[in-house]
mmCIF file of C-alpha atoms in Angstrom:
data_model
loop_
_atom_site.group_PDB
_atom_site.id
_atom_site.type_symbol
_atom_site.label_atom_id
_atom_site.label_comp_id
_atom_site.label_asym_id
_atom_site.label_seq_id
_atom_site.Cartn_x
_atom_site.Cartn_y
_atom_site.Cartn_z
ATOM 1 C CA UNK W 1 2.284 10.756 -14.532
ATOM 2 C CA UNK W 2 3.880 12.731 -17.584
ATOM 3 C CA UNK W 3 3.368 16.250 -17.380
ATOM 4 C CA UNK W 4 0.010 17.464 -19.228
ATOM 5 C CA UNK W 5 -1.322 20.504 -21.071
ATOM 6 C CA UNK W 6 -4.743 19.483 -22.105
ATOM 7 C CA UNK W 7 -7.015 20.614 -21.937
ATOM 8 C CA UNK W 8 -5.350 23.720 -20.213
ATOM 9 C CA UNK W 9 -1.823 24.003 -18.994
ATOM 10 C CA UNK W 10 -2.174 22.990 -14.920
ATOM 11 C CA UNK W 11 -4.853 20.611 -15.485
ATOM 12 C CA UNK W 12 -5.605 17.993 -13.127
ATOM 13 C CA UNK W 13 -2.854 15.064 -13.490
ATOM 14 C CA UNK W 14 -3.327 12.387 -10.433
ATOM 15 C CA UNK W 15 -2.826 8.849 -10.261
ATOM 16 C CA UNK W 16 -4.691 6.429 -8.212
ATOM 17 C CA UNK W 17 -2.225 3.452 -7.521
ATOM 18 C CA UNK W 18 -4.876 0.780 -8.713
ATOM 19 C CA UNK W 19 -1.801 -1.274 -9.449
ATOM 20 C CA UNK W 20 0.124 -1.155 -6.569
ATOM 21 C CA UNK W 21 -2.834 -1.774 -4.378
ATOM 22 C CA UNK W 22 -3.396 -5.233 -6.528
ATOM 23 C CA UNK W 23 0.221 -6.161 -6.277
ATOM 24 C CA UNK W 24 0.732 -5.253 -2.790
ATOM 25 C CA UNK W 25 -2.723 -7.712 -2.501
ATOM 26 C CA UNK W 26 -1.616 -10.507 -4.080
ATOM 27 C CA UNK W 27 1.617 -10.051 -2.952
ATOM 28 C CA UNK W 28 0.936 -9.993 0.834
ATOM 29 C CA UNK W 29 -1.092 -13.463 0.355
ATOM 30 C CA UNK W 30 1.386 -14.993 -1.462
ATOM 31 C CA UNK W 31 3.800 -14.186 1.456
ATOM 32 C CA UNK W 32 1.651 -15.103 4.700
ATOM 33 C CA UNK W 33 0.402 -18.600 2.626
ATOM 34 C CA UNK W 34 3.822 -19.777 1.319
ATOM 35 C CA UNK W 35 6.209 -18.613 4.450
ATOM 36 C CA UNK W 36 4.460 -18.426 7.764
ATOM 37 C CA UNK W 37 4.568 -21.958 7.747
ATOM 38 C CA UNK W 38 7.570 -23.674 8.954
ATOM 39 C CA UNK W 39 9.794 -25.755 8.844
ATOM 40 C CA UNK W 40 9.593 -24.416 4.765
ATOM 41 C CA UNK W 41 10.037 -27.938 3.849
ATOM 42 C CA UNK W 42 8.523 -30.885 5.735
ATOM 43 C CA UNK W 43 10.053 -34.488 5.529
ATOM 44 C CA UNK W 44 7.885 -37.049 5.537
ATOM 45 C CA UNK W 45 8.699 -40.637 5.675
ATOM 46 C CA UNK W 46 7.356 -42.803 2.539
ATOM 47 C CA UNK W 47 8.954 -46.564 2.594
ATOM 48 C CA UNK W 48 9.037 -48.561 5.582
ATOM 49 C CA UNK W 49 12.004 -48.878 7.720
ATOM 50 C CA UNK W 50 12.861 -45.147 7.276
ATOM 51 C CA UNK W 51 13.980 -43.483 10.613
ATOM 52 C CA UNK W 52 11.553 -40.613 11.596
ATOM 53 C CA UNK W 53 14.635 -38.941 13.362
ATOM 54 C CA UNK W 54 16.833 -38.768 10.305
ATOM 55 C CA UNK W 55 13.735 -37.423 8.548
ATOM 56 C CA UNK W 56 13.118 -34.875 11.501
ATOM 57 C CA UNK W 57 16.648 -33.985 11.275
ATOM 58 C CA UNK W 58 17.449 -33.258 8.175
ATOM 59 C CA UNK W 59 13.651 -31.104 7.787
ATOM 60 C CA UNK W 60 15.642 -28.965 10.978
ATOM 61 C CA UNK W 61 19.033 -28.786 9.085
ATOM 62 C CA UNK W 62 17.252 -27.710 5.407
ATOM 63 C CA UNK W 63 15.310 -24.903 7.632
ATOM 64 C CA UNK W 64 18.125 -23.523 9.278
ATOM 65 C CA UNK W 65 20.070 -23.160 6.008
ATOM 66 C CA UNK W 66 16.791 -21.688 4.182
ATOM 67 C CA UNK W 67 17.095 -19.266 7.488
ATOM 68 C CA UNK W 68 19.972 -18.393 8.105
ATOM 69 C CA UNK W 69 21.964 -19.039 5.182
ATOM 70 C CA UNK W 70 19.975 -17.997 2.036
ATOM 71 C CA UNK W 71 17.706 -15.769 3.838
ATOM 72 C CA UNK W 72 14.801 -17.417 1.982
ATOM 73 C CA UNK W 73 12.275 -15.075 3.222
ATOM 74 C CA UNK W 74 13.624 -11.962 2.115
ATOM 75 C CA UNK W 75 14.878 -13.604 -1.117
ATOM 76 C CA UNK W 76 11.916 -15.124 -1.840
ATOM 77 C CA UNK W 77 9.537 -12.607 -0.771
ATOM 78 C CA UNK W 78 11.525 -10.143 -3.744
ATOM 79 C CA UNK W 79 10.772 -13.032 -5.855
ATOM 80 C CA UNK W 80 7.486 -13.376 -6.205
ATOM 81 C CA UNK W 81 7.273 -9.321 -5.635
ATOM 82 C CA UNK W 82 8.926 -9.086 -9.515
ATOM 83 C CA UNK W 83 6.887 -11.856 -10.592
ATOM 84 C CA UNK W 84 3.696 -10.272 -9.592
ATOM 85 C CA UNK W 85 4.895 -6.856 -10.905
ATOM 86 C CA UNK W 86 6.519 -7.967 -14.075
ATOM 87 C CA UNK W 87 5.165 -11.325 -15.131
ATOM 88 C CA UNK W 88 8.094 -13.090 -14.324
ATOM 89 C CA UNK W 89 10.462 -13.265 -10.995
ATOM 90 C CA UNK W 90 14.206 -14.990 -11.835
ATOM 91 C CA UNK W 91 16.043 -16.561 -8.924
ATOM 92 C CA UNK W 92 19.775 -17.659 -9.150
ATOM 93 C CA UNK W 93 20.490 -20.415 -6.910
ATOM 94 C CA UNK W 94 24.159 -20.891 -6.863
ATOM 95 C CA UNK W 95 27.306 -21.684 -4.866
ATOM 96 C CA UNK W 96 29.335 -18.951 -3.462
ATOM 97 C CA UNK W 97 33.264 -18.906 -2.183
ATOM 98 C CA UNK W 98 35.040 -16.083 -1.389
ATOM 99 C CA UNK W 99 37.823 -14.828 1.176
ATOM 100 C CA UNK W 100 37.843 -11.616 2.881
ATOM 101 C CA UNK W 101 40.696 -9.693 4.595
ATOM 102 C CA UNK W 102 38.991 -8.133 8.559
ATOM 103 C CA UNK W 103 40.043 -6.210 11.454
ATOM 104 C CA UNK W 104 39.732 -8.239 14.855
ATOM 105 C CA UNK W 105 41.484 -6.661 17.591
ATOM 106 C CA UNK W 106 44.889 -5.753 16.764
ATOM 107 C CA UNK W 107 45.696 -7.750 13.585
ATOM 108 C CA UNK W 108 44.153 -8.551 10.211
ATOM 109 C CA UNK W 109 42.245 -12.511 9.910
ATOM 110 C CA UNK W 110 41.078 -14.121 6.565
ATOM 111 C CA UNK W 111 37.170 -14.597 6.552
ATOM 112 C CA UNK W 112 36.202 -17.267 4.654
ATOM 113 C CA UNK W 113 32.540 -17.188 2.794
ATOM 114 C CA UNK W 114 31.669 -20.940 1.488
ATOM 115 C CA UNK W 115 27.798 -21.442 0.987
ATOM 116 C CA UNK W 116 24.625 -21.578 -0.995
ATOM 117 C CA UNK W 117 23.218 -18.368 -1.762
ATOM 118 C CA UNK W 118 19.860 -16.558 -3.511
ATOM 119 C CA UNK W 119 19.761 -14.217 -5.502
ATOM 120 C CA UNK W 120 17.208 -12.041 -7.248
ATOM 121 C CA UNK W 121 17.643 -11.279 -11.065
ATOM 122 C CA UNK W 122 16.076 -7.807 -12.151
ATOM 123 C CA UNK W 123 14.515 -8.984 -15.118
ATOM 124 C CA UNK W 124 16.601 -6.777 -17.476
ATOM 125 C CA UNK W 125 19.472 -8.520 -16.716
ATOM 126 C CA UNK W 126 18.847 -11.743 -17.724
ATOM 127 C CA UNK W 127 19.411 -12.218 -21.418
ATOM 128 C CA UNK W 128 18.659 -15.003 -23.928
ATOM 129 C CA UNK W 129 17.484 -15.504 -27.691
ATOM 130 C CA UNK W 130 14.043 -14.044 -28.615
ATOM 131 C CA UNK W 131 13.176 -17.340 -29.625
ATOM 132 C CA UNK W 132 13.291 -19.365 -27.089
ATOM 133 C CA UNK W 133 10.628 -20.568 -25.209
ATOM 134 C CA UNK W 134 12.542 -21.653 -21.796
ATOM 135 C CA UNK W 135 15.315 -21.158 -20.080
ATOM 136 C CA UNK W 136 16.446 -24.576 -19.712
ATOM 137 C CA UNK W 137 16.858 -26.077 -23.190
ATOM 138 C CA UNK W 138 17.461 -22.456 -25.238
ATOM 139 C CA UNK W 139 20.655 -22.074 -26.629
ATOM 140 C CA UNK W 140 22.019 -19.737 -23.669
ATOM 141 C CA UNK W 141 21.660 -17.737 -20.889
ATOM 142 C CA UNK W 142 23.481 -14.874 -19.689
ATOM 143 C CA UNK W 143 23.770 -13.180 -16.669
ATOM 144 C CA UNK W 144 24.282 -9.331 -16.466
ATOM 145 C CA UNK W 145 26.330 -8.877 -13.634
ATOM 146 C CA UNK W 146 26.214 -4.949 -12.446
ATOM 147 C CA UNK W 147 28.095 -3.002 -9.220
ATOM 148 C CA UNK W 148 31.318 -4.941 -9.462
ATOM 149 C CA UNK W 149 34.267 -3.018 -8.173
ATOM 150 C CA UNK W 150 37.826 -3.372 -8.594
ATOM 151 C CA UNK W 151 38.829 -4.638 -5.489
ATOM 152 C CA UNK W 152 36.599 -7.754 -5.946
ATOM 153 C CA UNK W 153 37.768 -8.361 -9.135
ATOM 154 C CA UNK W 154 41.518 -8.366 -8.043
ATOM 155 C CA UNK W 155 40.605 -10.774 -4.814
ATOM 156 C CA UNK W 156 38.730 -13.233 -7.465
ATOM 157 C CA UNK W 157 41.701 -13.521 -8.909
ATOM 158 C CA UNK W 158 43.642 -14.114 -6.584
ATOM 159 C CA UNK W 159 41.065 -16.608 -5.481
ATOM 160 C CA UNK W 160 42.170 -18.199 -8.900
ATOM 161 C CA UNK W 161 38.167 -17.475 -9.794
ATOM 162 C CA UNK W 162 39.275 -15.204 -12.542
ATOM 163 C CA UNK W 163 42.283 -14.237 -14.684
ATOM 164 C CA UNK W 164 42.702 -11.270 -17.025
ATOM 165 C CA UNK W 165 41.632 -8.572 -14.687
ATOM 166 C CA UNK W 166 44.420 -6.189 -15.680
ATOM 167 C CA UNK W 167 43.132 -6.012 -19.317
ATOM 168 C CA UNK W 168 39.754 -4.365 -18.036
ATOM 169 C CA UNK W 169 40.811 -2.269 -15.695
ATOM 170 C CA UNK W 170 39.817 0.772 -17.684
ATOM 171 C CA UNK W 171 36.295 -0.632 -18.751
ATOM 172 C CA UNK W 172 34.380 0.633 -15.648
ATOM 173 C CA UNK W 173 31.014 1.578 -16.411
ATOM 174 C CA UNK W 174 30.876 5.348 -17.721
ATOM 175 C CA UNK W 175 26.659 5.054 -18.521
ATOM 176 C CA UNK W 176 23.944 2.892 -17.788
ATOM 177 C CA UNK W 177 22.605 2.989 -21.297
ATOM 178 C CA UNK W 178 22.478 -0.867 -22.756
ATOM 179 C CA UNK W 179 24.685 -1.174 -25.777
ATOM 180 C CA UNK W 180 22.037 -4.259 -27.478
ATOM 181 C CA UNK W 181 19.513 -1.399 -27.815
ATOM 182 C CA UNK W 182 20.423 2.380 -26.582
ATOM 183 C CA UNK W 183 17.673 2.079 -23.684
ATOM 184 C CA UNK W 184 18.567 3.647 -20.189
ATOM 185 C CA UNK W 185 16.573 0.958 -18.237
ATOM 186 C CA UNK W 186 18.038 1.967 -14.625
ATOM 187 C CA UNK W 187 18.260 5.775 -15.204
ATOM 188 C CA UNK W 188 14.381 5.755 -16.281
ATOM 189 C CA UNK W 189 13.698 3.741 -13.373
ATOM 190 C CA UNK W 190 15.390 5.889 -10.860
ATOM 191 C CA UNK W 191 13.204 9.376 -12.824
ATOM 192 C CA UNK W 192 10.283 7.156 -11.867
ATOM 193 C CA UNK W 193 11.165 6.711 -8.518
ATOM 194 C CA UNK W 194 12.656 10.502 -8.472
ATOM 195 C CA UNK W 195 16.390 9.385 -6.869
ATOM 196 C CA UNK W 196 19.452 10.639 -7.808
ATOM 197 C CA UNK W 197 22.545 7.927 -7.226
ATOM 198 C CA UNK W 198 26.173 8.187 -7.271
ATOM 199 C CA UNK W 199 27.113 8.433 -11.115
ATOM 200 C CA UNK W 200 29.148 5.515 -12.608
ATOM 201 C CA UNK W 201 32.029 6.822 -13.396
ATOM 202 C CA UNK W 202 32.559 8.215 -10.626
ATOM 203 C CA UNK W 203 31.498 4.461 -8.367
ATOM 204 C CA UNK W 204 34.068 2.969 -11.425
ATOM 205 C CA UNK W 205 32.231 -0.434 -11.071
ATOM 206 C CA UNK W 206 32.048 -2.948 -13.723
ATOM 207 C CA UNK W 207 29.634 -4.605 -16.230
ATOM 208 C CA UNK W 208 30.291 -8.327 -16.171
ATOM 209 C CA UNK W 209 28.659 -11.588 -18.409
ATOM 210 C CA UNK W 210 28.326 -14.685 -16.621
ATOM 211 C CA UNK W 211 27.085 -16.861 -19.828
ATOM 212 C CA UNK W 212 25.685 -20.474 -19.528
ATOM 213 C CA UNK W 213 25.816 -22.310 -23.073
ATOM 214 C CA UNK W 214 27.062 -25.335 -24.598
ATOM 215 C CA UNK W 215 30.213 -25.853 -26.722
ATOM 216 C CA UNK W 216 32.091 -28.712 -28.065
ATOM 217 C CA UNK W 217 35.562 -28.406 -26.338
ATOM 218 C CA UNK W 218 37.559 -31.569 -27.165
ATOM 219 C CA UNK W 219 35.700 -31.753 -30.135
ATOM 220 C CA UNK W 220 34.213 -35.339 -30.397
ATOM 221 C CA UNK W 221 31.337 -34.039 -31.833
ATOM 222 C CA UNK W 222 29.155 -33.899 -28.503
ATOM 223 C CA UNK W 223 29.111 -30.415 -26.645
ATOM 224 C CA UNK W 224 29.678 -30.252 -23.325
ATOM 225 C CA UNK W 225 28.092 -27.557 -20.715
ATOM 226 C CA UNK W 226 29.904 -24.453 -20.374
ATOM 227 C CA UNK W 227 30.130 -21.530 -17.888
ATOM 228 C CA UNK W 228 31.682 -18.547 -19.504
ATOM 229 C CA UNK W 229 32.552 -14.506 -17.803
ATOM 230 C CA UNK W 230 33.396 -11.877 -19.782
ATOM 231 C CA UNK W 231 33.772 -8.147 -20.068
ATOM 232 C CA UNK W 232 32.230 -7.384 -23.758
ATOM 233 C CA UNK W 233 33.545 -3.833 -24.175
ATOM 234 C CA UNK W 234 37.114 -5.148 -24.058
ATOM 235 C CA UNK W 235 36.055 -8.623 -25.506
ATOM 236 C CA UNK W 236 38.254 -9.953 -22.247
ATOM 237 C CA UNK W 237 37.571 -13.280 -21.138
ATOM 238 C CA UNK W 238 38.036 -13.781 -17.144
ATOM 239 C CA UNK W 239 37.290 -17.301 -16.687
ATOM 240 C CA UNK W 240 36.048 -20.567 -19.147
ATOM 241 C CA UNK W 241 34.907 -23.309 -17.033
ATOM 242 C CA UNK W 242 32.717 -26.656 -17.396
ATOM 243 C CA UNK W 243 29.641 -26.462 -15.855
ATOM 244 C CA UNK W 244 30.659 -27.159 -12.045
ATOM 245 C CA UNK W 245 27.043 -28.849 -10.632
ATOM 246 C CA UNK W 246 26.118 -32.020 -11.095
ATOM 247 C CA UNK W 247 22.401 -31.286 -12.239
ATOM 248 C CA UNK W 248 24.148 -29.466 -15.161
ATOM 249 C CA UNK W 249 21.011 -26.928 -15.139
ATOM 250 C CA UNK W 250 21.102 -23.457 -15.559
ATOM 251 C CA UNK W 251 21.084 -22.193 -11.933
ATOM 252 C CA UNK W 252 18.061 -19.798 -13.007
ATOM 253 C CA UNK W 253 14.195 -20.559 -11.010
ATOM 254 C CA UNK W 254 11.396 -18.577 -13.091
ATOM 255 C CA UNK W 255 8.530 -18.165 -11.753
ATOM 256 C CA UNK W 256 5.456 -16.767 -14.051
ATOM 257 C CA UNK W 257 2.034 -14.601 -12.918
ATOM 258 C CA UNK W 258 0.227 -15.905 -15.591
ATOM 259 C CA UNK W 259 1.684 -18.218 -18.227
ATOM 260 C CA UNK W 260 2.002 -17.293 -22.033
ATOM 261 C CA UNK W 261 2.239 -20.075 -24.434
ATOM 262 C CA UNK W 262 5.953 -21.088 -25.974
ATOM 263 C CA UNK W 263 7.130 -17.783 -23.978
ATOM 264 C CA UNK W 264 9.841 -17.237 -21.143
ATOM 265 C CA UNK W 265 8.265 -13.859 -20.433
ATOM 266 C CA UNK W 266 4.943 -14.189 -18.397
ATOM 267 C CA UNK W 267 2.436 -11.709 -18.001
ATOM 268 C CA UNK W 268 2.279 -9.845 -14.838
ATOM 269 C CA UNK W 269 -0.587 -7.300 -12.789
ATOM 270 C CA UNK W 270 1.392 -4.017 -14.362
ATOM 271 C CA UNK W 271 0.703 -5.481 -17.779
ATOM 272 C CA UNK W 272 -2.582 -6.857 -17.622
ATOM 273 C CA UNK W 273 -4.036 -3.599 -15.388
ATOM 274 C CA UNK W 274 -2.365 -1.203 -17.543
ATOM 275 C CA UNK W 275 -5.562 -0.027 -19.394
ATOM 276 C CA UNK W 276 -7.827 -0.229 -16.014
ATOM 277 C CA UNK W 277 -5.233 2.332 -14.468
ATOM 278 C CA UNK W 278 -5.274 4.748 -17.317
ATOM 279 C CA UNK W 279 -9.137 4.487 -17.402
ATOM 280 C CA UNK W 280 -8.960 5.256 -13.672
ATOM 281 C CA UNK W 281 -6.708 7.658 -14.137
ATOM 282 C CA UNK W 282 -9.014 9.377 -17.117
ATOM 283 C CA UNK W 283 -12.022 9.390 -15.384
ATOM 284 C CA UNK W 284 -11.134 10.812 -12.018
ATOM 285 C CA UNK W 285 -8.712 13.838 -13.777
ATOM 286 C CA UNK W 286 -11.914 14.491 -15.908
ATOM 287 C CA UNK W 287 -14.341 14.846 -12.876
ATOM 288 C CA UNK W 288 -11.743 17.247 -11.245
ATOM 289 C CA UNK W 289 -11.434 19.261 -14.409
ATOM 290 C CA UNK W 290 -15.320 19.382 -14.631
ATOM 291 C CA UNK W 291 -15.327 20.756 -11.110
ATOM 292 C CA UNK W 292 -12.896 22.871 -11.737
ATOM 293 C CA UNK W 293 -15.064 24.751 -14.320
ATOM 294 C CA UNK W 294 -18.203 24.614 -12.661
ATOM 295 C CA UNK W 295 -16.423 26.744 -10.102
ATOM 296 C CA UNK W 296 -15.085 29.016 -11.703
ATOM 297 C CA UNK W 297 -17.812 31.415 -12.581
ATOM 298 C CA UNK W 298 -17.751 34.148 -15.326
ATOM 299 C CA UNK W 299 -19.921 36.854 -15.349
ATOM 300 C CA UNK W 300 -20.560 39.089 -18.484
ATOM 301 C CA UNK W 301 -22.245 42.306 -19.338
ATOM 302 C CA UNK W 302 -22.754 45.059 -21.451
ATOM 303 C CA UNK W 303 -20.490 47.940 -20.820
ATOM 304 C CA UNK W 304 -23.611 50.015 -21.172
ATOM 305 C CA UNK W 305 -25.444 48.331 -18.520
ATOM 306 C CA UNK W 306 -26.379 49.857 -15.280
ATOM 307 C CA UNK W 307 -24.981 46.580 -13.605
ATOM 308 C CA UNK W 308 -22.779 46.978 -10.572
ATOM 309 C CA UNK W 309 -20.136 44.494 -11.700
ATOM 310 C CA UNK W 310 -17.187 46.190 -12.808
ATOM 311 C CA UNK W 311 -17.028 46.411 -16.522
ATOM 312 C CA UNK W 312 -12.745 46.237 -16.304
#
């Protein structure tokens, strides 16, 4: 809790975690109900003439990638952590290739990364129009990408991922303060949490937009689905591509505590308990100030009187 002076400097300030408690609750159901079941998805067949193998086999293949490749428990675990916490949990399901230079033995070997992957969006980084009321059909989405360095951005280049690195190179992060608004949304988090991290300039990472919108390229009056990374400090653009899956979705799962009506944003336990814990909080501080006083005794008397106690 903030530091308080009333209604004496050193009062009691303690904070029962009523929240956490509920979210760890919740959150520890959710868990044991939706992952201690496997396979994590069962195949069934429907028609007739479908082979029970194939089914059986492809339910073992989808669980081994959910295990071993995606890490769906710890992924989706996080998930519904943020959603219970903030209202609303964002998941990026996407497609990930890179190629990675490694020491084996004596000599150097490419290692090759081509798979699905998870990941979990803090929900400050996702961006999109006030307006709009879900992620799917607004008019775009962007993806604040944070903790970038410089050697990644040279191999996604070479990768022929990006282009344009060189014109960024001096745009490393030098604050976490957002430019949209002035707020320090990781610094306050990390005085919450009382850490102290590595300062950005001296980590020189980079701040990075991956931006999902539409645009009418060969201009034939229809707009075709765009993917779109950029560095908006130096207004660089590192790559413009069309939308490269077939489902032509943006590759963002939300996932809402309790729905709000022609919102993205859902409601979560923080929000909804915030007055219960500040009650809590009230009542218990009071009862330790009011002890406080009724042990601390005063006595007073006349400096005339014959009374033992010491008139200093």
């Amino acid at each position: 809790p903030q530091k308080k002076n009333f209604p004496w400097v050193g009062c009691s300030n303690i904070s029962l975690p009523v929240t956490p408690v509920a979210v760890e609750t919740i959150h520890a159901r959710e868990v044991n109900t939706l992952f201690s079941i496997r396979p994590y998805i069962q195949i069934k067949p429907k028609k007739k003439n479908v082979d029970a193998q194939t089914c059986a086999d492809l339910e073992l293949f989808l669980d081994k990638i959910f295990q071993d490749v995606v890490d769906y428990y710890r992924n989706g675990s996080q998930w519904l952590l943020e959603k219970n916490k903030m209202g609303t949990g964002y998941l990026k399901a996407y497609w990930m290739y890179d190629k990675q230079k490694v020491r084996k033995g004596d000599k150097w070997e490419f290692t090759i990364t081509d798979d699905a992957r998870l990941d979990v969006i803090a929900i400050e980084d996702l961006i999109y129009p006030t307006n709009a009321k879900d992620i799917q059909t607004c008019a775009f989405v962007s993806h604040r990408i944070n903790g970038i360095d410089w050697n990644t951005l040279v191999r996604k280049e070479k990768l022929g991922i990006y282009e344009n690195t060189d014109k960024i190179k001096e745009f490393y992060r030098t604050t976490t303060v957002t430019d949209e608004n002035g707020a320090d949304v990781q610094r306050t988090k990390e005085d919450i949490e009382q850490l102290i991290r590595s300062s950005p300039d001296v980590l020189r990472e980079y701040e990075l937009h991956e931006v999902y919108f539409e645009y009418d390229v060969d201009k034939d009056g229809f707009a075709e689905k765009c993917v779109m990374t950029i560095e908006k400090r130096s207004r660089t653009l590192l790559r413009w591509i069309y939308h490269p899956y077939n489902h032509q979705r943006k590759p963002v799962i939300v996932n809402k505590y309790m729905e709000r009506v022609g919102r993205v944003d859902g409601k979560g336990i923080c929000e909804i308990s915030e007055y219960l814990q500040e009650a809590t909080n009230t009542v218990v501080n009071q009862t330790i100030d009011n002890m406080t006083i009724a042990n601390a005794k005063v006595n007073k008397v006349r400096k005339t009187s014959k009374s033992d106690i010491p008139k200093d």
